[in-house]
Amino acid sequence: MNALRNPLRNVARRATRAQLPKASPFRPSYRSYSSAPPPPESKGSSSTLWLGLGAAAAAAGGAWFYFTDAGNTAGKSGAQIVKVAADIVPTKEDYLKVYKRIADLVADAGEYDDGSYGPVLLRLAWHSSGTYDKDTKTGGSNYATMRFEPESLHGANAGLNVARDLMEKVKEEFPWISYGDLWTLAGVAAIQEMGGPKIPWRPGRIDGVATHATPDGRLPDAAQGSDHLRNIFYRMGFNDQEIVALSGAHALGRCHRDRSGFEGPWTFSPTTVSNDFFKLLFDEKWVWKKWEGPKQLEDKKTRSLMMLPTDYVLTQDKSFKKYAKQYAEDQDLWFRDFSKAVATLFELGVPTQQFTTSEPWVIPTVDEQQGASKSQEGSKSA
């Protein structure tokens, strides 16, 4: 059970590479699910002023494309543009610094949960992106609306104040980064630093206002079944295979009685990304837990692990089961599909024009960055 207390920094280290990693062998099929920018206001509006400032910033060499709503959002994103134009035009190296700072905080969790902030940061990135509605083109990661009530108080987001407060420390050090970019980059760092696959990512999200907050009920309800899962994920634009792939994130972290009402970890190593979630679903015998809380399952052997009704349905629904079995038998396959699905999830709601680079970046882990730095130093001294 010591694995339950391992901090993120004790995850099995990969061999350090001499060079920065090349782009992953697959080219993610990014979808055009986005909150399309509204038409600009009249020439005398503040929106026009801020768009003009954005054009000036771009002309000055900053490849930043911000499309804004009327009123406060225009002012908010316009202020970001002015900040960039006056002080810094962030480069990939700047985002690498943010990534490293996030990784340092994640690993410095002390006694929090299982010694890592990684799972709760991934949950923040997931929940801030998973509100997207492809029909109304609202929600998603673009406006980081979980900063506002009532979205911050939705039951599905209980406990995420821990992650948001943690990211405020990073925001204070790097004020130029938007909350949407910060939170999704934190999700990328959490997955990669806990031994998971590379998640292609790129910046370009902007900060919205309270009026952009999404209604309650857009995130999965763990007490429901297959029809509910499909309703939630189909609304975002995902299919059955992607639903199962994303569900594998439950290899990480645990449920808390004072947040969701459920209790316990899904796996014996909740700070390591692996396909154990799928393997345990099929290898263990699961029985309904006898307690005063909501319906959940526990493993019959140790009674120390849990599964939610929405987890167990992956073994009962014919379509879901097919993919879950494949991922239980082949971690590399799950890593590949998980990476693609998460990269898509983190871009939901963001107009393609806003991204500052046409192709996503594959960001090296902290170990890989340090290894590359040592290699360069060695080359200089040779």
Tab-separated table of N, CA and C in Angstrom, residues 16 195 254 276 280 381:
chain	number	residue	atom	x	y	z
A	16	THR	N	16.444	9.240	-19.461
A	16	THR	CA	16.607	10.596	-19.953
A	16	THR	C	17.131	10.571	-21.381
A	195	GLY	N	3.659	9.770	-15.488
A	195	GLY	CA	4.014	8.612	-16.295
A	195	GLY	C	3.115	8.325	-17.468
A	254	ARG	N	-8.729	9.731	-6.310
A	254	ARG	CA	-9.713	9.043	-5.481
A	254	ARG	C	-10.943	9.921	-5.312
A	276	ASP	N	-4.347	0.246	-15.372
A	276	ASP	CA	-4.828	-0.557	-14.246
A	276	ASP	C	-6.327	-0.415	-14.027
A	280	LEU	N	-8.319	-3.805	-13.649
A	280	LEU	CA	-9.030	-4.121	-12.419
A	280	LEU	C	-10.528	-4.296	-12.654
A	381	SER	N	31.027	21.886	-23.280
A	381	SER	CA	32.303	21.682	-22.565
A	381	SER	C	33.217	20.708	-23.267
